[in-house]
């Protein structure tokens, strides 16, 4: 946690030209005649692998306050039952902030205040033609902040942070410099490991790890027309963005997953590459995600994935429309999934993924599949999957008459009735007396005790039942569930309530529909399943989840409604939308949080890793140099100066200061030596390193380091 706190301020520090404010005013006046600011995607190059945009970062707190999670969290009853845990979290956050502020000299409150407008983060490919070429990926990061009227405050933060980094590393690095490009001042800064360039575009502070990228951004900014090489003009991006809000969204994420995967293909382990290939991640997979809140408070989360001839995931979608014919009453439904899929393609897709994963564990899918099919008495693909059509419905319902376990039902249309009948005959023959049957309204219902099939006693009180009727396979968790469906075959039920409302808003050409009654689901889990779990696992359940300590369920369910989603497919790709009338369910906020807490801080983390890598490389250089010295002169060198005099190490390492570390080396006799790398600023969580004639590098969090310390990296 501490390191994340430091890296969070570090990335802001790396945004800085430390002396910027002291030397001159931000270039607001020099750009009076420049074009009005446009969305950042107009200025970015087309070769973007990942792009995140928050339209108004100052609105994030309000967005969060509209979320279901926040509304529930604000309930006093909820806070009271977990007061101890809440206080502990608050204390840790306060301690982390305090430590951060003491070490950086920057107030967290000041940092939050400068995020007042559009904020973006982009991962850019610098060499798109060398996907499969040797060497590490050539990537650039571009970060923009619109501080609004807090520009001076941002400048002060940058200045303070740059100074903190210099003190932390103990290196001045290249002197900060200012140059001009077509009327724009470019600020170059950094330290010995990382050099960055930044400029102001109107009110936006734009930072890049590559000056050439920044120059290109300025050129596109000054262009009279939207440049053809901009991200905004990229056909893939334009299509995805148009489907996911097109400027109305609060949050937007863009992923060129296939290009990103191919970028790292050469450095992937073979099996990982195989998994990526099986999932179609190298096959033109481009997608986006947008989220917004309607005036009535309804949250819409939109995603779009571009289609391609080789993209295997989209090939799983069935050609027919979703079949939402109801054979069960809607008032009992907790969850309903209705979909049209190519079940054969889906089966093969899943089998390929399983085969790859099992190979990593030294297992053979074919052998496992053979054992399962022997147990069933039929072939999964040839006898079952190919007998079914493309329409599938799954229901999870409130248990009728009480009970801790929900009822489950499934319907699937039958493409080959004779084949499914033969498959059932094979299964019946294999199960023997363990498979029972009963006649009901002219249909033979097959059922079996789940314990018999599992081969052991279970706590699950299901009696799996199935039958064929009207070219459909009907299955349920009990004979009563299947009987209810049979009773409604001739006259299907009409949707009512929230399901009716949701279905009315789903396009007619949707291939997938999902509905969750979050109020019913939570009430059921809260009042029925939770007490059951507490009884079964009393020793492992947290005390605050004891049913006796919980508030009335209405405290939570009054904030809940329902959530539904649907998917459609057009010539360009697949579109999905998640709708929550009760407000945001938290996914977009989680996306922003993940990007902010991982992607952005890891920009500086790469610098920290570079420092550590430099230390490790230096220690290995010393090991090699000592062995060469010993081979020549019959003993080890007594210090780094002796190695440098024989041209075995460079002058920079010979100075003993590198990457924020001080290197010390001495001989412990003719056949022994050791070296220690100590951080210049030991109070900032940096490890100490040690190496000797064995060549084994060790590390320690304290200055007490030696030949008994843990091996670096646990290797």
PDB file of N, CA and C in Angstrom, residues 121-196:
ATOM      1  N   UNK A 121      -6.043   9.069 -20.446  1.00  0.00           N
ATOM      2  CA  UNK A 121      -4.816   8.271 -20.378  1.00  0.00           C
ATOM      3  C   UNK A 121      -4.766   7.404 -21.624  1.00  0.00           C
ATOM      4  N   UNK A 122      -3.650   7.394 -22.333  1.00  0.00           N
ATOM      5  CA  UNK A 122      -3.525   6.611 -23.563  1.00  0.00           C
ATOM      6  C   UNK A 122      -2.226   5.833 -23.577  1.00  0.00           C
ATOM      7  N   UNK A 123      -2.305   4.613 -24.049  1.00  0.00           N
ATOM      8  CA  UNK A 123      -1.136   3.766 -24.275  1.00  0.00           C
ATOM      9  C   UNK A 123      -0.949   3.686 -25.785  1.00  0.00           C
ATOM     10  N   UNK A 124       0.191   4.150 -26.274  1.00  0.00           N
ATOM     11  CA  UNK A 124       0.395   4.327 -27.710  1.00  0.00           C
ATOM     12  C   UNK A 124       1.486   3.407 -28.224  1.00  0.00           C
ATOM     13  N   UNK A 125       1.235   2.823 -29.387  1.00  0.00           N
ATOM     14  CA  UNK A 125       2.212   1.969 -30.053  1.00  0.00           C
ATOM     15  C   UNK A 125       3.119   2.846 -30.912  1.00  0.00           C
ATOM     16  N   UNK A 126       4.417   2.809 -30.642  1.00  0.00           N
ATOM     17  CA  UNK A 126       5.361   3.653 -31.386  1.00  0.00           C
ATOM     18  C   UNK A 126       5.885   2.994 -32.652  1.00  0.00           C
ATOM     19  N   UNK A 127       5.663   1.681 -32.774  1.00  0.00           N
ATOM     20  CA  UNK A 127       6.228   0.981 -33.931  1.00  0.00           C
ATOM     21  C   UNK A 127       5.309  -0.160 -34.316  1.00  0.00           C
ATOM     22  N   UNK A 128       4.191   0.166 -34.942  1.00  0.00           N
ATOM     23  CA  UNK A 128       3.160  -0.826 -35.209  1.00  0.00           C
ATOM     24  C   UNK A 128       3.608  -1.915 -36.176  1.00  0.00           C
ATOM     25  N   UNK A 129       4.625  -1.642 -36.980  1.00  0.00           N
ATOM     26  CA  UNK A 129       5.061  -2.621 -37.962  1.00  0.00           C
ATOM     27  C   UNK A 129       5.933  -3.723 -37.371  1.00  0.00           C
ATOM     28  N   UNK A 130       6.376  -3.578 -36.126  1.00  0.00           N
ATOM     29  CA  UNK A 130       7.302  -4.563 -35.571  1.00  0.00           C
ATOM     30  C   UNK A 130       6.656  -5.431 -34.501  1.00  0.00           C
ATOM     31  N   UNK A 131       5.373  -5.775 -34.707  1.00  0.00           N
ATOM     32  CA  UNK A 131       4.669  -6.592 -33.728  1.00  0.00           C
ATOM     33  C   UNK A 131       5.436  -7.873 -33.404  1.00  0.00           C
ATOM     34  N   UNK A 132       5.878  -8.546 -34.442  1.00  0.00           N
ATOM     35  CA  UNK A 132       6.521  -9.837 -34.237  1.00  0.00           C
ATOM     36  C   UNK A 132       8.039  -9.742 -34.280  1.00  0.00           C
ATOM     37  N   UNK A 133       8.556  -8.553 -34.227  1.00  0.00           N
ATOM     38  CA  UNK A 133      10.004  -8.375 -34.277  1.00  0.00           C
ATOM     39  C   UNK A 133      10.645  -8.572 -32.929  1.00  0.00           C
ATOM     40  N   UNK A 134      11.959  -8.672 -32.900  1.00  0.00           N
ATOM     41  CA  UNK A 134      12.674  -8.866 -31.642  1.00  0.00           C
ATOM     42  C   UNK A 134      12.688  -7.592 -30.810  1.00  0.00           C
ATOM     43  N   UNK A 135      13.076  -7.756 -29.553  1.00  0.00           N
ATOM     44  CA  UNK A 135      13.232  -6.599 -28.672  1.00  0.00           C
ATOM     45  C   UNK A 135      11.971  -6.285 -27.908  1.00  0.00           C
ATOM     46  N   UNK A 136      12.085  -5.456 -26.883  1.00  0.00           N
ATOM     47  CA  UNK A 136      10.933  -5.113 -26.057  1.00  0.00           C
ATOM     48  C   UNK A 136       9.955  -4.228 -26.815  1.00  0.00           C
ATOM     49  N   UNK A 137       8.679  -4.242 -26.418  1.00  0.00           N
ATOM     50  CA  UNK A 137       7.689  -3.384 -27.070  1.00  0.00           C
ATOM     51  C   UNK A 137       8.053  -1.916 -26.920  1.00  0.00           C
ATOM     52  N   UNK A 138       7.826  -1.156 -27.979  1.00  0.00           N
ATOM     53  CA  UNK A 138       8.094   0.280 -27.939  1.00  0.00           C
ATOM     54  C   UNK A 138       6.765   0.993 -27.727  1.00  0.00           C
ATOM     55  N   UNK A 139       6.535   1.421 -26.495  1.00  0.00           N
ATOM     56  CA  UNK A 139       5.264   2.011 -26.131  1.00  0.00           C
ATOM     57  C   UNK A 139       5.466   3.403 -25.559  1.00  0.00           C
ATOM     58  N   UNK A 140       4.418   4.192 -25.619  1.00  0.00           N
ATOM     59  CA  UNK A 140       4.452   5.513 -25.015  1.00  0.00           C
ATOM     60  C   UNK A 140       3.167   5.709 -24.222  1.00  0.00           C
ATOM     61  N   UNK A 141       3.242   6.540 -23.191  1.00  0.00           N
ATOM     62  CA  UNK A 141       2.087   6.877 -22.391  1.00  0.00           C
ATOM     63  C   UNK A 141       1.806   8.367 -22.561  1.00  0.00           C
ATOM     64  N   UNK A 142       0.560   8.710 -22.732  1.00  0.00           N
ATOM     65  CA  UNK A 142       0.166  10.116 -22.793  1.00  0.00           C
ATOM     66  C   UNK A 142      -0.916  10.333 -21.747  1.00  0.00           C
ATOM     67  N   UNK A 143      -0.681  11.299 -20.873  1.00  0.00           N
ATOM     68  CA  UNK A 143      -1.617  11.608 -19.803  1.00  0.00           C
ATOM     69  C   UNK A 143      -2.002  13.071 -19.901  1.00  0.00           C
ATOM     70  N   UNK A 144      -3.289  13.374 -19.792  1.00  0.00           N
ATOM     71  CA  UNK A 144      -3.726  14.771 -19.812  1.00  0.00           C
ATOM     72  C   UNK A 144      -4.566  15.077 -18.588  1.00  0.00           C
ATOM     73  N   UNK A 145      -4.394  16.275 -18.082  1.00  0.00           N
ATOM     74  CA  UNK A 145      -5.179  16.761 -16.950  1.00  0.00           C
ATOM     75  C   UNK A 145      -5.681  18.156 -17.300  1.00  0.00           C
ATOM     76  N   UNK A 146      -6.958  18.385 -17.060  1.00  0.00           N
ATOM     77  CA  UNK A 146      -7.512  19.723 -17.214  1.00  0.00           C
ATOM     78  C   UNK A 146      -7.789  20.261 -15.812  1.00  0.00           C
ATOM     79  N   UNK A 147      -6.909  21.126 -15.285  1.00  0.00           N
ATOM     80  CA  UNK A 147      -7.082  21.598 -13.906  1.00  0.00           C
ATOM     81  C   UNK A 147      -8.099  22.725 -13.759  1.00  0.00           C
ATOM     82  N   UNK A 148      -8.674  23.185 -14.879  1.00  0.00           N
ATOM     83  CA  UNK A 148      -9.639  24.274 -14.786  1.00  0.00           C
ATOM     84  C   UNK A 148      -9.001  25.522 -14.191  1.00  0.00           C
ATOM     85  N   UNK A 149      -9.628  26.052 -13.143  1.00  0.00           N
ATOM     86  CA  UNK A 149      -9.085  27.251 -12.512  1.00  0.00           C
ATOM     87  C   UNK A 149      -8.019  26.933 -11.469  1.00  0.00           C
ATOM     88  N   UNK A 150      -7.587  25.657 -11.425  1.00  0.00           N
ATOM     89  CA  UNK A 150      -6.558  25.238 -10.472  1.00  0.00           C
ATOM     90  C   UNK A 150      -5.201  25.057 -11.159  1.00  0.00           C
ATOM     91  N   UNK A 151      -4.978  25.807 -12.236  1.00  0.00           N
ATOM     92  CA  UNK A 151      -3.735  25.639 -12.987  1.00  0.00           C
ATOM     93  C   UNK A 151      -2.511  25.963 -12.136  1.00  0.00           C
ATOM     94  N   UNK A 152      -2.559  27.054 -11.411  1.00  0.00           N
ATOM     95  CA  UNK A 152      -1.414  27.427 -10.576  1.00  0.00           C
ATOM     96  C   UNK A 152      -1.158  26.383  -9.496  1.00  0.00           C
ATOM     97  N   UNK A 153      -2.248  25.817  -8.973  1.00  0.00           N
ATOM     98  CA  UNK A 153      -2.113  24.781  -7.949  1.00  0.00           C
ATOM     99  C   UNK A 153      -1.435  23.547  -8.526  1.00  0.00           C
ATOM    100  N   UNK A 154      -1.798  23.174  -9.765  1.00  0.00           N
ATOM    101  CA  UNK A 154      -1.160  22.039 -10.417  1.00  0.00           C
ATOM    102  C   UNK A 154       0.328  22.296 -10.615  1.00  0.00           C
ATOM    103  N   UNK A 155       0.670  23.502 -11.034  1.00  0.00           N
ATOM    104  CA  UNK A 155       2.070  23.847 -11.260  1.00  0.00           C
ATOM    105  C   UNK A 155       2.879  23.691  -9.978  1.00  0.00           C
ATOM    106  N   UNK A 156       2.319  24.134  -8.856  1.00  0.00           N
ATOM    107  CA  UNK A 156       3.024  24.021  -7.579  1.00  0.00           C
ATOM    108  C   UNK A 156       3.211  22.554  -7.181  1.00  0.00           C
ATOM    109  N   UNK A 157       2.199  21.741  -7.444  1.00  0.00           N
ATOM    110  CA  UNK A 157       2.299  20.310  -7.144  1.00  0.00           C
ATOM    111  C   UNK A 157       3.415  19.680  -7.966  1.00  0.00           C
ATOM    112  N   UNK A 158       3.455  20.032  -9.244  1.00  0.00           N
ATOM    113  CA  UNK A 158       4.471  19.477 -10.127  1.00  0.00           C
ATOM    114  C   UNK A 158       5.872  19.877  -9.672  1.00  0.00           C
ATOM    115  N   UNK A 159       6.011  21.115  -9.280  1.00  0.00           N
ATOM    116  CA  UNK A 159       7.309  21.616  -8.834  1.00  0.00           C
ATOM    117  C   UNK A 159       7.775  20.882  -7.584  1.00  0.00           C
ATOM    118  N   UNK A 160       6.881  20.718  -6.617  1.00  0.00           N
ATOM    119  CA  UNK A 160       7.209  20.027  -5.364  1.00  0.00           C
ATOM    120  C   UNK A 160       7.546  18.565  -5.613  1.00  0.00           C
ATOM    121  N   UNK A 161       6.766  17.932  -6.490  1.00  0.00           N
ATOM    122  CA  UNK A 161       6.964  16.514  -6.754  1.00  0.00           C
ATOM    123  C   UNK A 161       8.276  16.245  -7.469  1.00  0.00           C
ATOM    124  N   UNK A 162       8.628  17.104  -8.416  1.00  0.00           N
ATOM    125  CA  UNK A 162       9.894  16.933  -9.130  1.00  0.00           C
ATOM    126  C   UNK A 162      11.065  17.013  -8.155  1.00  0.00           C
ATOM    127  N   UNK A 163      10.993  17.919  -7.236  1.00  0.00           N
ATOM    128  CA  UNK A 163      12.041  18.073  -6.226  1.00  0.00           C
ATOM    129  C   UNK A 163      12.122  16.823  -5.358  1.00  0.00           C
ATOM    130  N   UNK A 164      10.953  16.256  -4.993  1.00  0.00           N
ATOM    131  CA  UNK A 164      10.937  15.054  -4.156  1.00  0.00           C
ATOM    132  C   UNK A 164      11.588  13.877  -4.858  1.00  0.00           C
ATOM    133  N   UNK A 165      11.379  13.770  -6.171  1.00  0.00           N
ATOM    134  CA  UNK A 165      11.987  12.664  -6.921  1.00  0.00           C
ATOM    135  C   UNK A 165      13.497  12.815  -6.980  1.00  0.00           C
ATOM    136  N   UNK A 166      13.946  14.020  -7.189  1.00  0.00           N
ATOM    137  CA  UNK A 166      15.392  14.239  -7.241  1.00  0.00           C
ATOM    138  C   UNK A 166      16.051  13.876  -5.911  1.00  0.00           C
ATOM    139  N   UNK A 167      15.383  14.238  -4.811  1.00  0.00           N
ATOM    140  CA  UNK A 167      15.931  13.902  -3.503  1.00  0.00           C
ATOM    141  C   UNK A 167      15.885  12.403  -3.264  1.00  0.00           C
ATOM    142  N   UNK A 168      14.861  11.762  -3.771  1.00  0.00           N
ATOM    143  CA  UNK A 168      14.692  10.325  -3.566  1.00  0.00           C
ATOM    144  C   UNK A 168      15.767   9.527  -4.282  1.00  0.00           C
ATOM    145  N   UNK A 169      16.082   9.911  -5.500  1.00  0.00           N
ATOM    146  CA  UNK A 169      17.060   9.152  -6.280  1.00  0.00           C
ATOM    147  C   UNK A 169      18.488   9.575  -5.996  1.00  0.00           C
ATOM    148  N   UNK A 170      18.663  10.783  -5.503  1.00  0.00           N
ATOM    149  CA  UNK A 170      20.019  11.263  -5.260  1.00  0.00           C
ATOM    150  C   UNK A 170      20.738  11.630  -6.536  1.00  0.00           C
ATOM    151  N   UNK A 171      19.984  11.761  -7.646  1.00  0.00           N
ATOM    152  CA  UNK A 171      20.592  12.087  -8.939  1.00  0.00           C
ATOM    153  C   UNK A 171      19.887  13.289  -9.541  1.00  0.00           C
ATOM    154  N   UNK A 172      20.648  14.173 -10.110  1.00  0.00           N
ATOM    155  CA  UNK A 172      20.042  15.338 -10.734  1.00  0.00           C
ATOM    156  C   UNK A 172      19.478  15.014 -12.107  1.00  0.00           C
ATOM    157  N   UNK A 173      20.106  14.046 -12.800  1.00  0.00           N
ATOM    158  CA  UNK A 173      19.654  13.707 -14.132  1.00  0.00           C
ATOM    159  C   UNK A 173      19.854  14.875 -15.084  1.00  0.00           C
ATOM    160  N   UNK A 174      19.217  14.823 -16.245  1.00  0.00           N
ATOM    161  CA  UNK A 174      19.361  15.928 -17.194  1.00  0.00           C
ATOM    162  C   UNK A 174      18.689  17.182 -16.645  1.00  0.00           C
ATOM    163  N   UNK A 175      19.285  18.311 -16.894  1.00  0.00           N
ATOM    164  CA  UNK A 175      18.714  19.569 -16.419  1.00  0.00           C
ATOM    165  C   UNK A 175      17.401  19.837 -17.144  1.00  0.00           C
ATOM    166  N   UNK A 176      16.354  20.265 -16.406  1.00  0.00           N
ATOM    167  CA  UNK A 176      15.100  20.616 -17.074  1.00  0.00           C
ATOM    168  C   UNK A 176      15.344  21.697 -18.124  1.00  0.00           C
ATOM    169  N   UNK A 177      14.641  21.574 -19.235  1.00  0.00           N
ATOM    170  CA  UNK A 177      14.841  22.543 -20.308  1.00  0.00           C
ATOM    171  C   UNK A 177      13.507  22.930 -20.920  1.00  0.00           C
ATOM    172  N   UNK A 178      13.488  24.074 -21.581  1.00  0.00           N
ATOM    173  CA  UNK A 178      12.295  24.565 -22.251  1.00  0.00           C
ATOM    174  C   UNK A 178      12.664  24.895 -23.691  1.00  0.00           C
ATOM    175  N   UNK A 179      11.862  24.410 -24.624  1.00  0.00           N
ATOM    176  CA  UNK A 179      12.071  24.730 -26.027  1.00  0.00           C
ATOM    177  C   UNK A 179      10.727  25.088 -26.648  1.00  0.00           C
ATOM    178  N   UNK A 180      10.756  25.636 -27.839  1.00  0.00           N
ATOM    179  CA  UNK A 180       9.521  26.023 -28.498  1.00  0.00           C
ATOM    180  C   UNK A 180       9.299  25.222 -29.772  1.00  0.00           C
ATOM    181  N   UNK A 181       8.028  24.910 -30.029  1.00  0.00           N
ATOM    182  CA  UNK A 181       7.655  24.253 -31.280  1.00  0.00           C
ATOM    183  C   UNK A 181       6.365  24.887 -31.765  1.00  0.00           C
ATOM    184  N   UNK A 182       6.458  25.654 -32.814  1.00  0.00           N
ATOM    185  CA  UNK A 182       5.322  26.314 -33.433  1.00  0.00           C
ATOM    186  C   UNK A 182       4.486  27.082 -32.402  1.00  0.00           C
ATOM    187  N   UNK A 183       5.193  27.854 -31.567  1.00  0.00           N
ATOM    188  CA  UNK A 183       4.521  28.710 -30.602  1.00  0.00           C
ATOM    189  C   UNK A 183       4.170  28.049 -29.294  1.00  0.00           C
ATOM    190  N   UNK A 184       4.440  26.750 -29.183  1.00  0.00           N
ATOM    191  CA  UNK A 184       4.144  26.035 -27.947  1.00  0.00           C
ATOM    192  C   UNK A 184       5.437  25.748 -27.190  1.00  0.00           C
ATOM    193  N   UNK A 185       5.437  26.037 -25.909  1.00  0.00           N
ATOM    194  CA  UNK A 185       6.586  25.715 -25.077  1.00  0.00           C
ATOM    195  C   UNK A 185       6.534  24.243 -24.669  1.00  0.00           C
ATOM    196  N   UNK A 186       7.643  23.569 -24.862  1.00  0.00           N
ATOM    197  CA  UNK A 186       7.767  22.156 -24.483  1.00  0.00           C
ATOM    198  C   UNK A 186       8.735  22.073 -23.321  1.00  0.00           C
ATOM    199  N   UNK A 187       8.291  21.442 -22.253  1.00  0.00           N
ATOM    200  CA  UNK A 187       9.088  21.324 -21.040  1.00  0.00           C
ATOM    201  C   UNK A 187       9.641  19.903 -20.962  1.00  0.00           C
ATOM    202  N   UNK A 188      10.962  19.773 -20.993  1.00  0.00           N
ATOM    203  CA  UNK A 188      11.634  18.482 -20.893  1.00  0.00           C
ATOM    204  C   UNK A 188      12.202  18.337 -19.484  1.00  0.00           C
ATOM    205  N   UNK A 189      11.969  17.218 -18.868  1.00  0.00           N
ATOM    206  CA  UNK A 189      12.396  17.029 -17.485  1.00  0.00           C
ATOM    207  C   UNK A 189      12.472  15.547 -17.174  1.00  0.00           C
ATOM    208  N   UNK A 190      12.808  15.202 -15.928  1.00  0.00           N
ATOM    209  CA  UNK A 190      12.905  13.816 -15.507  1.00  0.00           C
ATOM    210  C   UNK A 190      14.105  13.604 -14.628  1.00  0.00           C
ATOM    211  N   UNK A 191      14.679  12.399 -14.670  1.00  0.00           N
ATOM    212  CA  UNK A 191      15.882  12.099 -13.903  1.00  0.00           C
ATOM    213  C   UNK A 191      16.779  11.222 -14.763  1.00  0.00           C
ATOM    214  N   UNK A 192      17.700  10.502 -14.122  1.00  0.00           N
ATOM    215  CA  UNK A 192      18.685   9.737 -14.892  1.00  0.00           C
ATOM    216  C   UNK A 192      18.068   8.570 -15.649  1.00  0.00           C
ATOM    217  N   UNK A 193      16.886   8.103 -15.201  1.00  0.00           N
ATOM    218  CA  UNK A 193      16.282   6.935 -15.842  1.00  0.00           C
ATOM    219  C   UNK A 193      15.156   7.283 -16.822  1.00  0.00           C
ATOM    220  N   UNK A 194      14.404   8.333 -16.509  1.00  0.00           N
ATOM    221  CA  UNK A 194      13.220   8.648 -17.298  1.00  0.00           C
ATOM    222  C   UNK A 194      13.238  10.116 -17.705  1.00  0.00           C
ATOM    223  N   UNK A 195      13.028  10.376 -18.987  1.00  0.00           N
ATOM    224  CA  UNK A 195      12.908  11.744 -19.473  1.00  0.00           C
ATOM    225  C   UNK A 195      11.539  11.909 -20.102  1.00  0.00           C
ATOM    226  N   UNK A 196      10.869  12.988 -19.741  1.00  0.00           N
ATOM    227  CA  UNK A 196       9.526  13.223 -20.235  1.00  0.00           C
ATOM    228  C   UNK A 196       9.434  14.599 -20.872  1.00  0.00           C
TER     229      UNK A 196
END
